[in-house]
C-alpha cells in the first residue's frame, strides 16, 4: 500500500527553470521529510516539516507542509545541474519514526 | 567517517541460497531500519528495531529475518533467496525525537538468479 504519491514521476528541465514536486496522501502525518538520493548512494535528508502550513527555505529550495498535514510540496527556483537526483518525500505517523516513503520524482537538469 | 556502513555492496545469489547483510552504525542511534528500493515503488520497510535485542516487522517482512544483538549492528538475513528479492537494500538509523531524520547507508545491490 503506497500511502504517499509523488508527482511528477520524472522531470527533465533546462538550467535556470523553476519546478515544483508534489507529495500527496489521504493520511495525516505527524511530520514529513524530503530526501535527495544520488545514484549509488542512500537518501540524504533535506528538510523536516512538522507543523501544518509550515514553510521552510533551504537556499533555492522551498518546502511546504499542507495545512491538514496530508500533503507537501518542494519548489526549486532557478534549477542547476547539481540539483539532479531522485527526490523522495517521507512521512511518519508514530513514535518509532517509521517512515513511509513516496514513489519518488526523478529530476534531470541539463546545462 | 561516522555514519552507517553496509556490507557487502554487491552480491549475486542463486535461487535458494542464503545470505546475511550487515549494517553497522557508530552514532549511538537507538532505532535502526531495513528498507528495500525497487523502481517506481520508493522505499518499503522490511523490519525495524527500536533498541538492542528488539525487532519488529515492517510493510514487507516475508522471506526476511533480522537480529540486533548489539546496539550498533542490525543484520538482515535471507534464508532461501527468491528472484523477487532482487532489489537494492538500504539500512538506516535514527535517534528518538531527532529532527535530523534517518542516516542511510550506501546500499547493497542484490541480484537473485
Short mmCIF file of C-alpha atoms in Angstrom, two decimals, chain B:
data_model
loop_
_atom_site.label_atom_id
_atom_site.label_comp_id
_atom_site.label_asym_id
_atom_site.label_seq_id
_atom_site.Cartn_x
_atom_site.Cartn_y
_atom_site.Cartn_z
CA UNK B 1 33.78 8.72 8.70
CA UNK B 2 30.86 8.47 11.12
CA UNK B 3 27.68 7.05 9.72
CA UNK B 4 26.06 3.84 8.54
CA UNK B 5 28.13 1.17 6.84
CA UNK B 6 26.59 -1.67 4.82
CA UNK B 7 28.35 -4.79 3.64
CA UNK B 8 28.53 -6.17 1.06
CA UNK B 9 27.88 -3.53 -1.61
CA UNK B 10 27.02 -6.02 -4.34
CA UNK B 11 26.02 -9.68 -4.33
CA UNK B 12 24.65 -12.22 -6.79
CA UNK B 13 22.82 -15.21 -5.33
CA UNK B 14 21.31 -18.30 -6.84
CA UNK B 15 17.70 -19.09 -6.02
CA UNK B 16 17.54 -20.94 -2.71
CA UNK B 17 20.85 -19.69 -1.36
CA UNK B 18 21.07 -17.81 1.91
CA UNK B 19 22.97 -14.71 2.92
CA UNK B 20 23.24 -12.04 5.61
CA UNK B 21 23.52 -8.32 5.05
CA UNK B 22 25.34 -6.41 7.74
CA UNK B 23 24.60 -2.88 8.86
CA UNK B 24 26.79 -1.05 11.36
CA UNK B 25 26.33 2.46 12.77
CA UNK B 26 28.66 4.42 15.04
CA UNK B 27 26.30 7.25 16.04
CA UNK B 28 24.78 5.50 19.07
CA UNK B 29 21.35 5.61 17.41
CA UNK B 30 18.56 3.68 19.12
CA UNK B 31 16.46 2.97 16.05
CA UNK B 32 17.56 1.00 13.00
CA UNK B 33 15.68 0.04 9.84
CA UNK B 34 15.97 -2.11 6.75
CA UNK B 35 14.32 -0.94 3.54
CA UNK B 36 14.25 -2.26 0.02
CA UNK B 37 14.09 0.03 -3.01
CA UNK B 38 12.52 -1.07 -6.26
CA UNK B 39 11.90 1.04 -9.40
CA UNK B 40 8.72 3.09 -9.16
CA UNK B 41 7.91 1.91 -5.65
CA UNK B 42 10.06 4.12 -3.45
CA UNK B 43 11.48 2.52 -0.31
CA UNK B 44 9.50 -0.08 1.60
CA UNK B 45 10.17 -1.03 5.20
CA UNK B 46 11.16 -4.66 5.77
CA UNK B 47 11.98 -4.79 9.51
CA UNK B 48 12.99 -2.34 12.14
CA UNK B 49 14.43 -2.24 15.66
CA UNK B 50 13.86 0.27 18.44
CA UNK B 51 16.68 -0.99 20.62
CA UNK B 52 19.19 -3.73 21.28
CA UNK B 53 17.51 -7.12 21.38
CA UNK B 54 14.23 -5.90 19.85
CA UNK B 55 12.92 -6.28 16.30
CA UNK B 56 9.58 -5.76 14.59
CA UNK B 57 8.01 -6.36 11.19
CA UNK B 58 7.56 -3.63 8.66
CA UNK B 59 5.50 -3.48 5.48
CA UNK B 60 7.20 -6.30 3.52
CA UNK B 61 8.78 -8.75 6.04
CA UNK B 62 8.09 -12.09 4.32
CA UNK B 63 11.23 -14.01 3.37
CA UNK B 64 13.49 -11.97 5.65
CA UNK B 65 14.71 -12.25 9.23
CA UNK B 66 16.64 -9.77 11.35
CA UNK B 67 18.66 -9.63 14.53
CA UNK B 68 20.00 -6.83 16.71
CA UNK B 69 22.29 -8.45 19.24
CA UNK B 70 24.38 -5.30 19.61
CA UNK B 71 23.13 -1.73 19.53
CA UNK B 72 25.41 -0.75 16.68
CA UNK B 73 24.62 -3.70 14.39
CA UNK B 74 21.46 -4.73 12.54
CA UNK B 75 21.59 -7.87 10.43
CA UNK B 76 19.19 -8.78 7.62
CA UNK B 77 19.01 -12.44 6.61
CA UNK B 78 17.58 -14.18 3.58
CA UNK B 79 17.16 -17.87 4.35
CA UNK B 80 16.16 -19.01 0.86
CA UNK B 81 16.59 -16.30 -1.74
CA UNK B 82 13.99 -15.82 -4.48
CA UNK B 83 14.18 -13.74 -7.68
CA UNK B 84 11.50 -11.43 -6.20
CA UNK B 85 14.10 -10.39 -3.62
CA UNK B 86 16.28 -8.82 -6.28
CA UNK B 87 16.49 -5.24 -5.10
CA UNK B 88 18.65 -2.56 -3.54
CA UNK B 89 18.64 -2.83 0.24
CA UNK B 90 19.20 0.16 2.49
CA UNK B 91 19.88 0.27 6.18
CA UNK B 92 19.14 3.43 8.15
CA UNK B 93 19.36 4.60 11.73
CA UNK B 94 17.86 7.42 13.76
CA UNK B 95 17.59 8.81 17.27
CA UNK B 96 14.21 9.09 19.05
CA UNK B 97 12.70 12.51 18.50
CA UNK B 98 15.54 13.63 16.31
CA UNK B 99 14.72 16.31 13.72
CA UNK B 100 17.63 15.09 11.64
CA UNK B 101 15.81 12.22 10.05
CA UNK B 102 17.40 9.00 9.03
CA UNK B 103 21.05 8.41 8.26
CA UNK B 104 21.25 5.90 5.42
CA UNK B 105 23.95 3.54 4.32
CA UNK B 106 25.01 3.46 0.69
CA UNK B 107 23.04 0.31 -0.05
CA UNK B 108 23.53 -3.31 -1.09
CA UNK B 109 22.58 -4.27 -4.63
CA UNK B 110 21.36 -7.88 -4.57
CA UNK B 111 20.55 -9.94 -7.64
CA UNK B 112 18.93 -13.35 -7.29
CA UNK B 113 19.17 -15.51 -10.39
#
